Amino acid sequence: MGNKIKLFDYLSSQPLQGIYTIELEGDKRKKMRKRTAKIEVRFTKITIEASELSQGKAIRKLTLMMLKTIIKLFIMQIAYATEEETEPRSCFSEEEIECLELQMKQLEGKTEKLKNPYKSSDLKRYIWVIARLGGWKGYLSERKPDITTFWIGLQKFFSIIQGWILFRDVPHGNHDKLLFF
């Protein structure tokens, strides 16, 4: 890619590795019809010039972090769309599940319609929490949360869990000694 071609254009010219289709539900209120999204997977090995890098290791780490989030988003999207239960640990660690359980208490409403209807053995229970953090109202009668809602919710959750871990790891009785800058 030394000739300044754009990454998207370069990848578009690579051989097709696979095609996935996702059925998207419609919403009569927004006049959106049911439709099918097609995802084409293309990849290749690229070389980034050394002059464009500040640190190659940092870029690899950033890429892996982004990939982890993208995979988590796809797992959530697929699990929420299926009828059968999915193991929560396929997407979240034990520590994340513990934090999500605590967060759920804050997000559930007072009425039954705003209670999380899923069992703790189902990933949908924790996706419900992420969707609520992402701005979804929580009513099952309304449209289902989409990938953008999950992404916003995950961003908020990542901030919440960092603070929760920090607070949890401070010895009890020493919380007044925390310094905030």
PDB file of N, CA, C and O in Angstrom, residues 99-137:
ATOM      1  N   CYS A  99     -20.390  -7.550  38.132  1.00  0.00           N
ATOM      2  CA  CYS A  99     -20.644  -6.115  38.020  1.00  0.00           C
ATOM      3  C   CYS A  99     -21.978  -5.847  37.304  1.00  0.00           C
ATOM      4  O   CYS A  99     -22.734  -4.963  37.701  1.00  0.00           O
ATOM      5  N   LEU A 100     -22.262  -6.620  36.257  1.00  0.00           N
ATOM      6  CA  LEU A 100     -23.530  -6.449  35.525  1.00  0.00           C
ATOM      7  C   LEU A 100     -24.731  -6.764  36.411  1.00  0.00           C
ATOM      8  O   LEU A 100     -25.768  -6.090  36.317  1.00  0.00           O
ATOM      9  N   GLU A 101     -24.605  -7.773  37.268  1.00  0.00           N
ATOM     10  CA  GLU A 101     -25.697  -8.096  38.207  1.00  0.00           C
ATOM     11  C   GLU A 101     -25.977  -6.916  39.131  1.00  0.00           C
ATOM     12  O   GLU A 101     -27.136  -6.576  39.383  1.00  0.00           O
ATOM     13  N   LEU A 102     -24.926  -6.283  39.635  1.00  0.00           N
ATOM     14  CA  LEU A 102     -25.105  -5.121  40.505  1.00  0.00           C
ATOM     15  C   LEU A 102     -25.699  -3.946  39.733  1.00  0.00           C
ATOM     16  O   LEU A 102     -26.556  -3.224  40.245  1.00  0.00           O
ATOM     17  N   GLN A 103     -25.240  -3.759  38.508  1.00  0.00           N
ATOM     18  CA  GLN A 103     -25.733  -2.657  37.680  1.00  0.00           C
ATOM     19  C   GLN A 103     -27.206  -2.852  37.331  1.00  0.00           C
ATOM     20  O   GLN A 103     -27.965  -1.901  37.236  1.00  0.00           O
ATOM     21  N   MET A 104     -27.611  -4.109  37.165  1.00  0.00           N
ATOM     22  CA  MET A 104     -28.995  -4.411  36.797  1.00  0.00           C
ATOM     23  C   MET A 104     -29.976  -3.900  37.849  1.00  0.00           C
ATOM     24  O   MET A 104     -31.054  -3.409  37.524  1.00  0.00           O
ATOM     25  N   LYS A 105     -29.583  -3.973  39.107  1.00  0.00           N
ATOM     26  CA  LYS A 105     -30.455  -3.496  40.188  1.00  0.00           C
ATOM     27  C   LYS A 105     -30.776  -2.010  40.020  1.00  0.00           C
ATOM     28  O   LYS A 105     -31.854  -1.555  40.377  1.00  0.00           O
ATOM     29  N   GLN A 106     -29.821  -1.258  39.469  1.00  0.00           N
ATOM     30  CA  GLN A 106     -30.027   0.176  39.237  1.00  0.00           C
ATOM     31  C   GLN A 106     -30.908   0.430  38.010  1.00  0.00           C
ATOM     32  O   GLN A 106     -31.576   1.455  37.934  1.00  0.00           O
ATOM     33  N   LEU A 107     -30.874  -0.474  37.055  1.00  0.00           N
ATOM     34  CA  LEU A 107     -31.535  -0.244  35.770  1.00  0.00           C
ATOM     35  C   LEU A 107     -32.943  -0.803  35.676  1.00  0.00           C
ATOM     36  O   LEU A 107     -33.709  -0.394  34.810  1.00  0.00           O
ATOM     37  N   GLU A 108     -33.275  -1.744  36.549  1.00  0.00           N
ATOM     38  CA  GLU A 108     -34.626  -2.302  36.511  1.00  0.00           C
ATOM     39  C   GLU A 108     -35.618  -1.275  37.052  1.00  0.00           C
ATOM     40  O   GLU A 108     -35.325  -0.542  37.987  1.00  0.00           O
ATOM     41  N   GLY A 109     -36.783  -1.263  36.447  1.00  0.00           N
ATOM     42  CA  GLY A 109     -37.831  -0.364  36.906  1.00  0.00           C
ATOM     43  C   GLY A 109     -38.642  -0.987  38.028  1.00  0.00           C
ATOM     44  O   GLY A 109     -38.391  -2.113  38.457  1.00  0.00           O
ATOM     45  N   LYS A 110     -39.661  -0.257  38.463  1.00  0.00           N
ATOM     46  CA  LYS A 110     -40.491  -0.740  39.558  1.00  0.00           C
ATOM     47  C   LYS A 110     -41.592  -1.681  39.076  1.00  0.00           C
ATOM     48  O   LYS A 110     -42.078  -2.496  39.831  1.00  0.00           O
ATOM     49  N   THR A 111     -41.974  -1.561  37.806  1.00  0.00           N
ATOM     50  CA  THR A 111     -43.029  -2.423  37.271  1.00  0.00           C
ATOM     51  C   THR A 111     -42.427  -3.695  36.689  1.00  0.00           C
ATOM     52  O   THR A 111     -41.245  -3.753  36.372  1.00  0.00           O
ATOM     53  N   GLU A 112     -43.275  -4.721  36.539  1.00  0.00           N
ATOM     54  CA  GLU A 112     -42.817  -5.999  35.980  1.00  0.00           C
ATOM     55  C   GLU A 112     -42.333  -5.834  34.542  1.00  0.00           C
ATOM     56  O   GLU A 112     -41.444  -6.545  34.102  1.00  0.00           O
ATOM     57  N   LYS A 113     -42.927  -4.892  33.813  1.00  0.00           N
ATOM     58  CA  LYS A 113     -42.532  -4.681  32.417  1.00  0.00           C
ATOM     59  C   LYS A 113     -41.098  -4.176  32.290  1.00  0.00           C
ATOM     60  O   LYS A 113     -40.476  -4.328  31.258  1.00  0.00           O
ATOM     61  N   LEU A 114     -40.599  -3.551  33.347  1.00  0.00           N
ATOM     62  CA  LEU A 114     -39.236  -3.023  33.310  1.00  0.00           C
ATOM     63  C   LEU A 114     -38.247  -3.862  34.118  1.00  0.00           C
ATOM     64  O   LEU A 114     -37.162  -3.412  34.437  1.00  0.00           O
ATOM     65  N   LYS A 115     -38.631  -5.093  34.441  1.00  0.00           N
ATOM     66  CA  LYS A 115     -37.724  -6.022  35.118  1.00  0.00           C
ATOM     67  C   LYS A 115     -37.032  -6.864  34.047  1.00  0.00           C
ATOM     68  O   LYS A 115     -37.598  -7.170  33.005  1.00  0.00           O
ATOM     69  N   ASN A 116     -35.813  -7.246  34.309  1.00  0.00           N
ATOM     70  CA  ASN A 116     -35.071  -8.110  33.388  1.00  0.00           C
ATOM     71  C   ASN A 116     -35.723  -9.494  33.411  1.00  0.00           C
ATOM     72  O   ASN A 116     -35.740 -10.149  34.449  1.00  0.00           O
ATOM     73  N   PRO A 117     -36.266  -9.958  32.277  1.00  0.00           N
ATOM     74  CA  PRO A 117     -37.019 -11.215  32.273  1.00  0.00           C
ATOM     75  C   PRO A 117     -36.170 -12.471  32.095  1.00  0.00           C
ATOM     76  O   PRO A 117     -36.706 -13.575  32.116  1.00  0.00           O
ATOM     77  N   TYR A 118     -34.865 -12.335  31.958  1.00  0.00           N
ATOM     78  CA  TYR A 118     -34.022 -13.476  31.607  1.00  0.00           C
ATOM     79  C   TYR A 118     -33.354 -14.091  32.825  1.00  0.00           C
ATOM     80  O   TYR A 118     -33.080 -13.415  33.813  1.00  0.00           O
ATOM     81  N   LYS A 119     -33.051 -15.394  32.728  1.00  0.00           N
ATOM     82  CA  LYS A 119     -32.396 -16.136  33.807  1.00  0.00           C
ATOM     83  C   LYS A 119     -30.902 -15.816  33.836  1.00  0.00           C
ATOM     84  O   LYS A 119     -30.329 -15.439  32.813  1.00  0.00           O
ATOM     85  N   SER A 120     -30.273 -16.044  34.973  1.00  0.00           N
ATOM     86  CA  SER A 120     -28.830 -15.786  35.091  1.00  0.00           C
ATOM     87  C   SER A 120     -28.001 -16.759  34.260  1.00  0.00           C
ATOM     88  O   SER A 120     -26.826 -16.521  34.025  1.00  0.00           O
ATOM     89  N   SER A 121     -28.611 -17.827  33.780  1.00  0.00           N
ATOM     90  CA  SER A 121     -27.894 -18.795  32.942  1.00  0.00           C
ATOM     91  C   SER A 121     -27.933 -18.410  31.456  1.00  0.00           C
ATOM     92  O   SER A 121     -27.397 -19.127  30.618  1.00  0.00           O
ATOM     93  N   ASP A 122     -28.568 -17.267  31.144  1.00  0.00           N
ATOM     94  CA  ASP A 122     -28.723 -16.847  29.752  1.00  0.00           C
ATOM     95  C   ASP A 122     -27.978 -15.530  29.510  1.00  0.00           C
ATOM     96  O   ASP A 122     -28.127 -14.567  30.269  1.00  0.00           O
ATOM     97  N   LEU A 123     -27.203 -15.485  28.456  1.00  0.00           N
ATOM     98  CA  LEU A 123     -26.459 -14.279  28.085  1.00  0.00           C
ATOM     99  C   LEU A 123     -27.381 -13.083  27.866  1.00  0.00           C
ATOM    100  O   LEU A 123     -27.005 -11.941  28.125  1.00  0.00           O
ATOM    101  N   LYS A 124     -28.615 -13.327  27.431  1.00  0.00           N
ATOM    102  CA  LYS A 124     -29.566 -12.232  27.183  1.00  0.00           C
ATOM    103  C   LYS A 124     -29.804 -11.387  28.437  1.00  0.00           C
ATOM    104  O   LYS A 124     -30.089 -10.200  28.340  1.00  0.00           O
ATOM    105  N   ARG A 125     -29.669 -11.986  29.622  1.00  0.00           N
ATOM    106  CA  ARG A 125     -29.832 -11.243  30.883  1.00  0.00           C
ATOM    107  C   ARG A 125     -28.838 -10.083  30.946  1.00  0.00           C
ATOM    108  O   ARG A 125     -29.179  -8.972  31.335  1.00  0.00           O
ATOM    109  N   TYR A 126     -27.608 -10.340  30.555  1.00  0.00           N
ATOM    110  CA  TYR A 126     -26.552  -9.339  30.654  1.00  0.00           C
ATOM    111  C   TYR A 126     -26.536  -8.409  29.440  1.00  0.00           C
ATOM    112  O   TYR A 126     -26.179  -7.239  29.561  1.00  0.00           O
ATOM    113  N   ILE A 127     -27.001  -8.915  28.309  1.00  0.00           N
ATOM    114  CA  ILE A 127     -27.161  -8.062  27.128  1.00  0.00           C
ATOM    115  C   ILE A 127     -28.251  -7.031  27.407  1.00  0.00           C
ATOM    116  O   ILE A 127     -28.149  -5.877  26.991  1.00  0.00           O
ATOM    117  N   TRP A 128     -29.292  -7.435  28.121  1.00  0.00           N
ATOM    118  CA  TRP A 128     -30.370  -6.521  28.519  1.00  0.00           C
ATOM    119  C   TRP A 128     -29.785  -5.338  29.291  1.00  0.00           C
ATOM    120  O   TRP A 128     -30.144  -4.188  29.058  1.00  0.00           O
ATOM    121  N   VAL A 129     -28.857  -5.613  30.213  1.00  0.00           N
ATOM    122  CA  VAL A 129     -28.212  -4.556  31.014  1.00  0.00           C
ATOM    123  C   VAL A 129     -27.394  -3.639  30.108  1.00  0.00           C
ATOM    124  O   VAL A 129     -27.489  -2.408  30.212  1.00  0.00           O
ATOM    125  N   ILE A 130     -26.613  -4.217  29.204  1.00  0.00           N
ATOM    126  CA  ILE A 130     -25.803  -3.419  28.277  1.00  0.00           C
ATOM    127  C   ILE A 130     -26.711  -2.540  27.414  1.00  0.00           C
ATOM    128  O   ILE A 130     -26.418  -1.353  27.206  1.00  0.00           O
ATOM    129  N   ALA A 131     -27.811  -3.098  26.944  1.00  0.00           N
ATOM    130  CA  ALA A 131     -28.749  -2.321  26.117  1.00  0.00           C
ATOM    131  C   ALA A 131     -29.363  -1.164  26.908  1.00  0.00           C
ATOM    132  O   ALA A 131     -29.512  -0.057  26.385  1.00  0.00           O
ATOM    133  N   ARG A 132     -29.705  -1.417  28.162  1.00  0.00           N
ATOM    134  CA  ARG A 132     -30.244  -0.341  29.011  1.00  0.00           C
ATOM    135  C   ARG A 132     -29.203   0.758  29.212  1.00  0.00           C
ATOM    136  O   ARG A 132     -29.524   1.940  29.162  1.00  0.00           O
ATOM    137  N   LEU A 133     -27.937   0.368  29.414  1.00  0.00           N
ATOM    138  CA  LEU A 133     -26.871   1.362  29.536  1.00  0.00           C
ATOM    139  C   LEU A 133     -26.709   2.151  28.236  1.00  0.00           C
ATOM    140  O   LEU A 133     -26.325   3.313  28.259  1.00  0.00           O
ATOM    141  N   GLY A 134     -27.018   1.507  27.115  1.00  0.00           N
ATOM    142  CA  GLY A 134     -26.897   2.140  25.808  1.00  0.00           C
ATOM    143  C   GLY A 134     -28.085   3.015  25.436  1.00  0.00           C
ATOM    144  O   GLY A 134     -28.119   3.580  24.348  1.00  0.00           O
ATOM    145  N   GLY A 135     -29.073   3.103  26.314  1.00  0.00           N
ATOM    146  CA  GLY A 135     -30.198   3.999  26.067  1.00  0.00           C
ATOM    147  C   GLY A 135     -31.505   3.321  25.694  1.00  0.00           C
ATOM    148  O   GLY A 135     -32.518   3.983  25.502  1.00  0.00           O
ATOM    149  N   TRP A 136     -31.522   1.996  25.594  1.00  0.00           N
ATOM    150  CA  TRP A 136     -32.755   1.271  25.284  1.00  0.00           C
ATOM    151  C   TRP A 136     -33.694   1.374  26.477  1.00  0.00           C
ATOM    152  O   TRP A 136     -33.279   1.285  27.632  1.00  0.00           O
ATOM    153  N   LYS A 137     -34.969   1.556  26.228  1.00  0.00           N
ATOM    154  CA  LYS A 137     -35.948   1.790  27.300  1.00  0.00           C
ATOM    155  C   LYS A 137     -36.247   0.550  28.136  1.00  0.00           C
ATOM    156  O   LYS A 137     -36.675   0.656  29.271  1.00  0.00           O
TER     157      LYS A 137
END
